[in-house]
Coordinates of C-alpha atoms in Angstrom, one line a residue:
X1 CA -38.2 16.1 -39.4
X2 CA -38.7 17.5 -35.9
X3 CA -40.3 20.8 -35.3
X4 CA -38.0 23.8 -34.9
X5 CA -38.7 27.5 -34.1
X6 CA -37.9 28.3 -37.7
X7 CA -40.5 25.8 -39.0
X8 CA -43.1 26.8 -36.4
X9 CA -42.8 30.5 -37.3
X10 CA -43.3 29.6 -40.9
X11 CA -46.9 28.4 -40.2
X12 CA -49.1 31.5 -40.8
X13 CA -52.1 30.0 -39.1
X14 CA -50.4 30.3 -35.7
X15 CA -49.8 34.0 -36.0
X16 CA -46.4 33.9 -34.3
X17 CA -44.2 37.0 -34.4
X18 CA -40.6 37.2 -33.2
X19 CA -40.0 39.8 -30.5
X20 CA -36.3 39.2 -29.4
X21 CA -33.5 36.6 -29.1
X22 CA -33.6 35.1 -32.6
X23 CA -30.1 36.2 -33.8
X24 CA -28.7 32.7 -32.9
X25 CA -29.4 30.4 -35.8
X26 CA -28.6 27.4 -33.7
X27 CA -31.7 28.3 -31.5
X28 CA -33.8 28.7 -34.6
X29 CA -32.9 25.2 -35.9
X30 CA -32.9 23.3 -32.6
X31 CA -35.6 20.6 -32.3
X32 CA -38.5 21.5 -30.0
X33 CA -38.8 18.5 -27.6
X34 CA -42.3 19.5 -26.4
X35 CA -44.7 22.4 -25.9
X36 CA -45.9 23.3 -22.4
X37 CA -48.4 26.0 -21.3
X38 CA -48.4 27.6 -17.8
X39 CA -49.1 30.8 -16.0
X40 CA -47.3 29.8 -12.9
X41 CA -44.7 32.2 -11.4
X42 CA -42.2 29.3 -11.5
X43 CA -43.1 26.5 -14.0
X44 CA -39.5 25.2 -14.2
X45 CA -40.1 22.1 -12.0
X46 CA -42.4 20.8 -14.8
X47 CA -40.2 21.8 -17.7
X48 CA -37.3 20.1 -19.5
X49 CA -34.6 21.5 -21.8
X50 CA -35.5 22.5 -25.4
X51 CA -39.2 22.9 -24.6
X52 CA -41.3 25.8 -25.8
X53 CA -43.3 27.5 -23.0
X54 CA -46.6 29.2 -23.8
X55 CA -48.2 31.7 -21.3
X56 CA -51.1 34.2 -21.1
X57 CA -49.1 36.3 -18.7
X58 CA -51.4 36.1 -15.7
X59 CA -48.4 35.9 -13.5
X60 CA -47.4 39.4 -14.4
X61 CA -50.7 40.9 -13.2
X62 CA -52.2 41.5 -9.8
X63 CA -50.9 43.0 -6.5
X64 CA -47.7 41.0 -6.6
X65 CA -46.6 40.5 -10.2
X66 CA -43.7 38.2 -11.0
X67 CA -40.4 40.0 -11.6
X68 CA -39.7 39.6 -15.3
X69 CA -35.9 39.4 -14.8
X70 CA -36.1 36.5 -12.3
X71 CA -38.8 34.8 -14.4
X72 CA -36.7 34.8 -17.6
X73 CA -33.5 33.8 -15.7
X74 CA -35.3 30.7 -14.3
X75 CA -36.4 29.7 -17.8
X76 CA -33.0 30.2 -19.3
X77 CA -31.2 28.3 -16.5
X78 CA -33.7 25.4 -17.0
X79 CA -32.7 25.2 -20.7
X80 CA -36.2 26.2 -22.0
X81 CA -35.9 26.9 -25.7
X82 CA -38.2 29.9 -26.0
X83 CA -41.2 31.7 -24.5
X84 CA -44.4 32.2 -26.4
X85 CA -46.6 35.1 -25.0
X86 CA -50.3 35.3 -25.9
X87 CA -51.6 38.8 -26.6
X88 CA -55.3 39.9 -26.7
X89 CA -56.1 37.6 -23.8
X90 CA -54.8 39.0 -20.5
X91 CA -52.5 41.5 -22.1
X92 CA -53.0 43.7 -25.1
X93 CA -49.2 43.6 -25.8
X94 CA -46.2 41.8 -24.5
X95 CA -45.2 43.7 -21.3
X96 CA -42.2 46.0 -21.8
X97 CA -40.5 44.6 -18.7
X98 CA -40.6 41.1 -20.1
X99 CA -39.3 42.3 -23.5
X100 CA -36.4 44.1 -21.8
X101 CA -35.5 41.0 -19.6
X102 CA -35.5 38.7 -22.7
X103 CA -33.5 41.1 -24.7
X104 CA -30.9 41.6 -21.9
X105 CA -30.3 37.8 -21.6
X106 CA -30.8 37.0 -25.3
X107 CA -33.7 34.7 -24.5
X108 CA -36.1 34.0 -27.5
X109 CA -39.5 35.6 -27.0
X110 CA -42.4 35.0 -29.4
X111 CA -45.7 36.8 -29.5
X112 CA -48.7 34.5 -30.0
X113 CA -51.2 36.9 -31.6
X114 CA -54.8 36.8 -32.8
X115 CA -55.9 34.6 -29.9
X116 CA -54.3 31.5 -31.4
X117 CA -55.3 28.5 -29.3
X118 CA -52.3 27.0 -27.4
X119 CA -53.7 23.5 -28.1
X120 CA -53.3 24.0 -31.8
X121 CA -49.6 24.6 -31.4
X122 CA -49.2 21.8 -28.9
X123 CA -51.2 19.4 -31.2
X124 CA -49.1 20.4 -34.2
X125 CA -45.8 19.7 -32.4
X126 CA -47.1 16.4 -30.9
X127 CA -48.2 15.3 -34.4
X128 CA -44.8 16.0 -35.9
X129 CA -43.0 14.2 -33.0
X130 CA -45.4 11.2 -33.5
X131 CA -44.8 11.2 -37.2
X132 CA -41.0 11.4 -36.7
X133 CA -41.1 8.5 -34.2
X134 CA -43.2 6.4 -36.6
X135 CA -40.8 7.2 -39.4
X136 CA -37.8 6.2 -37.2
X137 CA -39.5 3.0 -36.2
X138 CA -40.3 2.1 -39.9
X139 CA -36.7 3.0 -40.8
X140 CA -35.4 0.8 -38.0
X141 CA -37.6 -2.1 -39.1
X142 CA -36.5 -1.9 -42.7
X143 CA -32.8 -1.5 -41.6
X144 CA -33.1 -4.5 -39.3
X145 CA -34.4 -6.6 -42.2
X146 CA -31.6 -5.5 -44.5
X147 CA -29.0 -6.4 -41.8
X148 CA -30.7 -9.8 -41.1
X149 CA -30.7 -10.7 -44.8
X150 CA -27.0 -9.7 -45.0
X151 CA -26.2 -12.1 -42.1
X152 CA -27.5 -15.0 -44.2
X153 CA -24.9 -14.5 -46.9
X154 CA -21.8 -16.7 -47.1
X155 CA -19.7 -13.7 -46.1
X156 CA -22.1 -12.9 -43.4
X157 CA -20.0 -10.8 -41.0
X158 CA -18.5 -8.7 -43.8
X159 CA -22.0 -8.3 -45.4
X160 CA -23.5 -7.2 -42.1
X161 CA -20.9 -4.4 -41.7
X162 CA -21.5 -3.2 -45.3
X163 CA -25.2 -3.2 -44.7
X164 CA -24.7 -1.1 -41.5
X165 CA -22.6 1.4 -43.4
X166 CA -25.3 1.7 -46.1
X167 CA -28.2 2.1 -43.7
X168 CA -26.4 4.7 -41.6
X169 CA -24.6 6.3 -44.6
X170 CA -21.3 6.2 -42.7
X171 CA -18.3 4.0 -42.1
X172 CA -18.0 1.0 -39.8
X173 CA -14.8 -0.8 -38.7
X174 CA -14.4 -4.1 -36.8
X175 CA -11.2 -4.6 -34.8
X176 CA -10.1 -8.0 -33.6
X177 CA -8.9 -9.0 -30.1
X178 CA -5.4 -7.8 -31.0
X179 CA -6.6 -4.3 -31.9
X180 CA -6.2 -4.9 -35.7
X181 CA -8.7 -3.9 -38.3
X182 CA -10.7 -6.8 -39.7
X183 CA -12.7 -7.2 -42.9
X184 CA -11.4 -4.0 -44.3
X185 CA -11.9 -4.7 -48.0
X186 CA -14.6 -2.6 -49.6
X187 CA -15.4 -0.6 -46.5
X188 CA -15.5 3.2 -46.2
X189 CA -12.3 4.9 -44.9
X190 CA -11.8 6.0 -41.4
X191 CA -11.3 9.8 -41.3
X192 CA -7.6 10.5 -40.9
X193 CA -8.3 13.0 -38.2
X194 CA -9.9 10.2 -36.1
X195 CA -7.5 7.3 -36.9
X196 CA -5.1 7.8 -34.0
X197 CA -7.8 8.5 -31.4
X198 CA -9.8 5.4 -32.5
X199 CA -6.7 3.2 -32.3
X200 CA -6.0 4.4 -28.8
X201 CA -9.6 4.0 -27.7
X202 CA -9.7 0.4 -29.1
X203 CA -6.4 -0.4 -27.4
X204 CA -7.6 0.9 -24.0
X205 CA -10.9 -0.9 -24.3
X206 CA -9.2 -4.2 -25.1
X207 CA -6.7 -3.7 -22.3
X208 CA -9.4 -3.2 -19.7
X209 CA -10.9 -6.5 -20.7
X210 CA -14.4 -5.5 -19.7
X211 CA -17.4 -4.8 -21.9
X212 CA -17.6 -1.1 -22.6
X213 CA -18.4 1.6 -25.1
X214 CA -17.9 5.2 -25.7
X215 CA -17.3 8.1 -28.1
X216 CA -14.4 9.5 -30.0
X217 CA -14.8 13.1 -31.1
X218 CA -12.5 15.6 -32.8
X219 CA -14.2 18.7 -34.2
X220 CA -17.1 17.7 -36.5
X221 CA -15.8 14.2 -36.9
X222 CA -16.9 11.5 -34.4
X223 CA -17.4 7.8 -33.8
X224 CA -19.1 5.5 -31.4
X225 CA -17.4 2.3 -30.3
X226 CA -18.5 -0.9 -28.5
X227 CA -16.7 -4.0 -27.4
X228 CA -17.8 -7.5 -28.6
X229 CA -17.7 -10.5 -26.4
X230 CA -17.7 -11.2 -22.7
X231 CA -15.7 -9.8 -19.8
X232 CA -12.3 -11.3 -19.9
X233 CA -13.0 -12.8 -23.3
X234 CA -13.3 -9.8 -25.6
X235 CA -13.5 -10.7 -29.3
X236 CA -13.1 -7.3 -30.7
X237 CA -14.4 -3.7 -31.0
X238 CA -17.0 -2.3 -33.4
X239 CA -16.5 1.4 -34.3
X240 CA -19.2 3.3 -36.2
X241 CA -18.7 6.8 -37.6
X242 CA -21.3 9.4 -36.4
X243 CA -20.8 13.1 -36.1
X244 CA -23.2 13.1 -33.1
X245 CA -24.2 10.3 -30.7
X246 CA -26.7 7.9 -32.5
X247 CA -30.4 8.4 -31.9
X248 CA -32.6 5.6 -30.5
X249 CA -33.3 3.9 -33.9
X250 CA -29.6 4.1 -34.9
X251 CA -28.5 2.7 -31.6
X252 CA -30.9 -0.2 -31.9
X253 CA -29.5 -1.0 -35.3
X254 CA -25.9 -0.8 -34.1
X255 CA -26.8 -3.1 -31.1
X256 CA -28.3 -5.6 -33.6
X257 CA -25.1 -5.7 -35.6
X258 CA -23.0 -6.0 -32.4
X259 CA -25.2 -9.0 -31.4
X260 CA -24.8 -10.7 -34.8
X261 CA -21.0 -10.0 -34.9
X262 CA -20.7 -11.3 -31.3
X263 CA -22.5 -14.5 -32.2
X264 CA -20.3 -15.0 -35.3
X265 CA -17.2 -14.5 -33.3
X266 CA -18.4 -16.6 -30.4
X267 CA -19.1 -19.4 -32.8
X268 CA -15.5 -19.3 -33.9
X269 CA -14.5 -19.7 -30.2
X270 CA -15.5 -23.4 -30.5
X271 CA -13.0 -23.7 -33.3
X272 CA -10.5 -21.8 -31.2
X273 CA -10.9 -24.3 -28.4
X274 CA -10.3 -27.1 -30.8
X275 CA -7.2 -25.4 -32.2
X276 CA -5.8 -24.9 -28.7
X277 CA -6.2 -28.6 -28.1
X278 CA -4.4 -29.4 -31.4
X279 CA -1.7 -27.0 -30.5
X280 CA -1.3 -28.6 -27.1
X281 CA -0.9 -32.0 -28.8
X282 CA 1.7 -30.7 -31.3
X283 CA 3.6 -29.2 -28.3
X284 CA 3.6 -32.6 -26.6
X285 CA 5.0 -34.1 -29.8
X286 CA 7.8 -31.5 -29.8
X287 CA 8.6 -32.3 -26.2
X288 CA 8.7 -36.0 -27.0
X289 CA 11.1 -35.4 -29.9
X290 CA 8.6 -36.4 -32.6
X291 CA 9.6 -33.4 -34.7
X292 CA 8.6 -34.6 -38.1
X293 CA 5.0 -35.2 -37.2
X294 CA 4.8 -32.0 -35.3
X295 CA 6.3 -30.0 -38.1
X296 CA 4.0 -31.6 -40.7
X297 CA 0.9 -30.9 -38.6
X298 CA 2.0 -27.3 -38.1
X299 CA 2.7 -26.8 -41.8
X300 CA -0.8 -28.0 -42.7
X301 CA -2.8 -26.2 -40.0
X302 CA -0.8 -23.0 -39.6
X303 CA 2.2 -21.3 -41.2
X304 CA 4.6 -23.8 -39.7
X305 CA 6.9 -23.7 -36.7
X306 CA 9.4 -20.9 -35.7
X307 CA 12.8 -21.2 -37.3
X308 CA 15.7 -22.0 -35.1
X309 CA 17.1 -20.5 -33.0
X310 CA 13.9 -19.7 -31.1
X311 CA 13.1 -18.6 -27.5
X312 CA 10.5 -20.1 -25.2
X313 CA 8.3 -17.7 -23.3
X314 CA 6.1 -19.0 -20.4
X315 CA 3.2 -16.7 -19.6
X316 CA 1.1 -16.9 -16.4
X317 CA -1.6 -14.7 -14.9
X318 CA -5.2 -14.4 -13.9
X319 CA -7.7 -16.5 -15.9
X320 CA -9.4 -13.5 -17.5
X321 CA -6.3 -11.7 -18.9
X322 CA -4.8 -15.1 -19.8
X323 CA -7.8 -16.0 -21.9
X324 CA -7.6 -12.6 -23.6
X325 CA -3.9 -13.1 -24.3
X326 CA -4.7 -16.5 -25.8
X327 CA -7.3 -14.9 -28.2
X328 CA -4.8 -12.3 -29.2
X329 CA -2.1 -14.9 -29.7
X330 CA -4.4 -16.8 -32.0
X331 CA -4.8 -13.7 -34.1
X332 CA -1.1 -12.9 -34.1
X333 CA -0.1 -16.4 -35.0
X334 CA -2.3 -16.3 -38.1
X335 CA -0.3 -13.4 -39.5
X336 CA 3.1 -14.1 -38.1
X337 CA 4.4 -16.3 -40.9
X338 CA 5.3 -19.1 -38.6
X339 CA 7.4 -16.9 -36.2
X340 CA 5.0 -17.6 -33.4
X341 CA 3.7 -20.9 -32.0
X342 CA 1.7 -21.1 -28.7
X343 CA 0.2 -23.8 -26.7
X344 CA -1.2 -24.4 -23.2
X345 CA 1.1 -26.7 -21.1
X346 CA 0.8 -27.6 -17.4
X347 CA -1.5 -24.6 -16.6
X348 CA 0.7 -22.0 -18.4
X349 CA 0.8 -20.5 -21.8
X350 CA 3.9 -21.4 -23.7
X351 CA 5.0 -19.3 -26.7
X352 CA 7.8 -20.3 -29.0
X353 CA 8.9 -17.3 -31.0
X354 CA 11.6 -16.3 -33.4
X355 CA 12.6 -13.3 -35.4
X356 CA 10.9 -9.9 -35.0
X357 CA 7.8 -11.4 -33.3
X358 CA 9.6 -11.7 -29.9
X359 CA 9.1 -8.0 -28.9
X360 CA 5.4 -8.2 -29.7
X361 CA 5.0 -11.2 -27.4
X362 CA 6.7 -9.4 -24.5
X363 CA 4.5 -6.4 -25.1
X364 CA 1.4 -8.6 -25.2
X365 CA 2.3 -10.1 -21.8
X366 CA 2.9 -6.6 -20.3
X367 CA -0.3 -5.2 -21.8
X368 CA -2.5 -7.9 -20.3
X369 CA -0.8 -7.7 -16.9
X370 CA 0.8 -11.1 -17.1
X371 CA 4.1 -12.4 -15.8
X372 CA 6.5 -14.0 -18.3
X373 CA 9.8 -15.9 -18.2
X374 CA 12.0 -16.0 -21.3
X375 CA 14.6 -18.6 -22.2
X376 CA 17.8 -18.3 -24.0
X377 CA 17.9 -19.3 -27.7
X378 CA 17.5 -22.9 -28.4
X379 CA 16.9 -25.4 -31.2
X380 CA 14.3 -28.2 -31.3
X381 CA 16.6 -30.7 -29.5
X382 CA 16.9 -28.2 -26.6
X383 CA 13.2 -27.5 -26.2
X384 CA 13.0 -29.1 -22.8
X385 CA 15.9 -27.1 -21.6
X386 CA 14.4 -23.8 -23.0
X387 CA 11.1 -24.6 -21.2
X388 CA 12.9 -25.2 -17.9
X389 CA 14.8 -21.9 -18.3
X390 CA 11.7 -20.0 -19.0
X391 CA 9.9 -21.4 -16.0
X392 CA 12.9 -20.7 -13.8
X393 CA 12.9 -17.1 -15.0
X394 CA 9.1 -16.8 -14.5
X395 CA 9.6 -17.7 -10.8
X396 CA 11.6 -14.4 -10.4
X397 CA 8.9 -12.3 -12.0
X398 CA 7.3 -9.6 -9.8
X399 CA 4.7 -6.9 -10.4
X400 CA 7.6 -4.4 -10.7
X401 CA 9.5 -6.8 -13.1
X402 CA 6.8 -8.7 -14.9
X403 CA 9.0 -10.1 -17.7
X404 CA 12.3 -11.8 -16.7
X405 CA 14.8 -13.3 -19.1
X406 CA 16.9 -16.3 -18.0
X407 CA 19.9 -14.7 -19.6
X408 CA 19.6 -11.7 -17.3
X409 CA 20.0 -13.9 -14.3
X410 CA 23.6 -14.2 -15.2
X411 CA 24.0 -10.6 -14.2
X412 CA 23.0 -11.5 -10.7
X413 CA 26.0 -13.9 -10.5
X414 CA 26.2 -17.6 -9.8
X415 CA 24.0 -17.3 -6.8
X416 CA 21.2 -15.8 -8.8
X417 CA 21.6 -18.5 -11.4
X418 CA 21.4 -21.2 -8.8
X419 CA 18.4 -19.7 -7.2
X420 CA 16.7 -19.5 -10.6
X421 CA 17.6 -23.2 -11.2
X422 CA 15.7 -24.2 -8.0
X423 CA 18.7 -24.7 -5.6
X424 CA 17.1 -22.8 -2.7
X425 CA 15.2 -25.9 -1.4
X426 CA 18.4 -27.9 -1.4
X427 CA 20.2 -25.1 0.5
X428 CA 17.4 -25.2 3.1
X429 CA 17.7 -29.0 3.4
X430 CA 21.4 -28.7 3.9
X431 CA 21.1 -26.2 6.7
X432 CA 17.9 -27.7 8.2
X433 CA 19.5 -28.7 11.6
X434 CA 20.3 -25.0 12.1
X435 CA 16.8 -23.8 11.0
X436 CA 14.6 -25.7 13.4
X437 CA 11.9 -23.3 14.7
X438 CA 11.7 -22.7 18.4
X439 CA 15.5 -23.5 18.9
X440 CA 17.1 -20.1 19.5
X441 CA 20.5 -21.7 20.2
X442 CA 20.4 -23.1 16.7
X443 CA 19.9 -19.5 15.3
X444 CA 23.0 -18.5 17.3
X445 CA 25.0 -21.3 15.6
X446 CA 23.7 -20.2 12.1
X447 CA 24.7 -16.6 12.8
X448 CA 28.1 -17.7 14.1
X449 CA 28.8 -19.8 11.0
X450 CA 27.8 -16.9 8.6
X451 CA 30.0 -14.4 10.4
X452 CA 33.0 -16.7 10.5
X453 CA 32.7 -17.6 6.8
X454 CA 32.3 -13.9 5.9
X455 CA 35.6 -13.2 7.7
X456 CA 37.3 -16.0 5.6
X457 CA 37.6 -18.2 8.6
X458 CA 39.6 -15.7 10.7
X459 CA 38.7 -16.3 14.4
X460 CA 39.5 -13.0 16.0
X461 CA 37.6 -10.6 13.7
X462 CA 34.6 -13.0 13.7
X463 CA 34.7 -13.3 17.5
X464 CA 34.9 -9.5 17.9
X465 CA 31.8 -9.0 15.6
X466 CA 29.9 -11.6 17.6
X467 CA 31.2 -10.2 20.9
X468 CA 32.3 -13.5 22.2
X469 CA 35.7 -15.2 23.0
X470 CA 37.3 -17.0 20.1
X471 CA 37.2 -20.2 22.1
X472 CA 33.4 -19.9 22.4
X473 CA 33.3 -19.4 18.6
X474 CA 35.4 -22.5 18.1
X475 CA 33.1 -24.5 20.3
X476 CA 30.0 -23.3 18.4
X477 CA 31.5 -24.2 15.0
X478 CA 32.5 -27.7 16.3
X479 CA 28.8 -28.1 17.1
X480 CA 27.9 -26.9 13.6
X481 CA 30.2 -29.6 12.1
X482 CA 28.5 -32.3 14.2
X483 CA 25.0 -31.1 13.3
X484 CA 25.7 -30.7 9.5
X485 CA 28.2 -33.5 9.2
X486 CA 30.8 -31.3 7.5
X487 CA 34.4 -30.5 8.0
X488 CA 35.0 -26.8 8.1
X489 CA 38.7 -27.4 7.5
X490 CA 37.8 -28.4 3.9
X491 CA 37.4 -25.6 1.4
X492 CA 34.7 -27.6 -0.5
X493 CA 32.5 -27.8 2.6
X494 CA 33.0 -24.1 3.4
X495 CA 32.1 -23.2 -0.1
X496 CA 28.9 -25.3 -0.1
X497 CA 27.8 -23.8 3.2
X498 CA 28.6 -20.2 2.1
X499 CA 26.6 -20.8 -1.1
X500 CA 23.7 -22.3 0.9
X501 CA 23.7 -19.3 3.2
X502 CA 23.6 -16.8 0.3
X503 CA 20.7 -18.7 -1.3
X504 CA 18.7 -18.4 2.0
X505 CA 19.7 -14.8 2.3
X506 CA 18.3 -14.1 -1.2
X507 CA 15.0 -15.8 -0.4
X508 CA 14.5 -14.4 3.2
X509 CA 16.1 -11.0 2.7
X510 CA 19.6 -9.7 3.3
X511 CA 19.1 -9.4 7.1
X512 CA 17.5 -12.7 7.6
X513 CA 20.6 -14.6 8.7
X514 CA 21.9 -11.7 10.7
X515 CA 18.7 -11.1 12.6
X516 CA 19.8 -13.2 15.7
X517 CA 21.8 -11.2 18.3
X518 CA 24.7 -13.2 19.6
X519 CA 26.4 -12.3 22.8
X520 CA 28.7 -14.2 25.2

């Protein structure tokens, strides 16, 4: 045990007597980090918090003695634990001014009587610190051996966590990549007062996707947490109960457990890669219509395939968050009872989901900062259609609207539906002769066509808006007919052109077509 003022005062051979400032029991039981002796007027540059300072008091003698109030304030501000003042050396008694200054600020002052050698006190504290460090080192070695032996058991990861709990006499919890508690059987309980804070800290750590650690503290209960895995590929979070931050030996033991757990989880990543390849193969079978083989494989390896009707969700994003989402999907799929199936296809992550698991998949995409497109409900014979719908919806996703459902595109009318279906390139091709760059006269024709169609083919209102004569407008539209090979007298041609213009307007912005100024 480290030396405290209480234990030091209990040693009669040091002849220490309390003078003032010992009403605070926390001060009495705080560990002394070191003992320093100095008669300097300002020794604080060489001092650290929780040290005991010993002095003969020479700085309080002479023609310019140190002001006791300033001296004590400097020590107190530096975090010095107490001052030991030797009597019967330079002073017969502790100076009254120093006693008053210490009493006024509540600073602990000890008299070192009977010419007790400072070196005896320093050596005693140094011996205790050395013994304590040796004891910690020996404890750390023994604890490391216990944990290493536990790692060799068949249930290695679970045994390692139990060994950690036994050595630290606390509780330890491992969370998976989805933020769910793993290996809970037989472990100590998380204090209810900390449960919500721990869940939130784990969620944020996994959401950031970077290696990190920290503390959760509420009153006397606390915990230390550390992520497992690599940046962008976090495997989980280890949380260890500790009322105070772990000391060096405890931290080393926790680091060893994190290393062992990381290795165990990384080894499983090879299996995860193999599973992803199998999933991709099963998905190709589904697309090819080989449902019996795909279903039999899924039944044997997982919990089966989602029931019909299901929805397809295509997820896309940066490599790091996408890999983290894949890891979480693997965890979710294991406990989803067949309601979730995922696979990688053409560079995207495709999730087939049914039942109550759908909301969780959408939340997963949003949590990892991914974009997602969602199809309408489908059965296995419509998988290709569902996949196309999900990809079309994904094309409309934005940072402000990261998840888009294909069904919602119906709210945007037939134009929105056609745009989602990929009709914009066709519209651009249809109007290509009017979109040639560097041809301002073609932009005038495009503008004239749009205004005339918007006025339902009425010449006079369209000509007034364009500020041209109606004969000029007729000539322009005859040129349009020749360039586009259409007949504006036919409703079908007018409808196609109006639809094409609206599609381009949606892609280029509402003012794109009307940006050209047309005058006679």
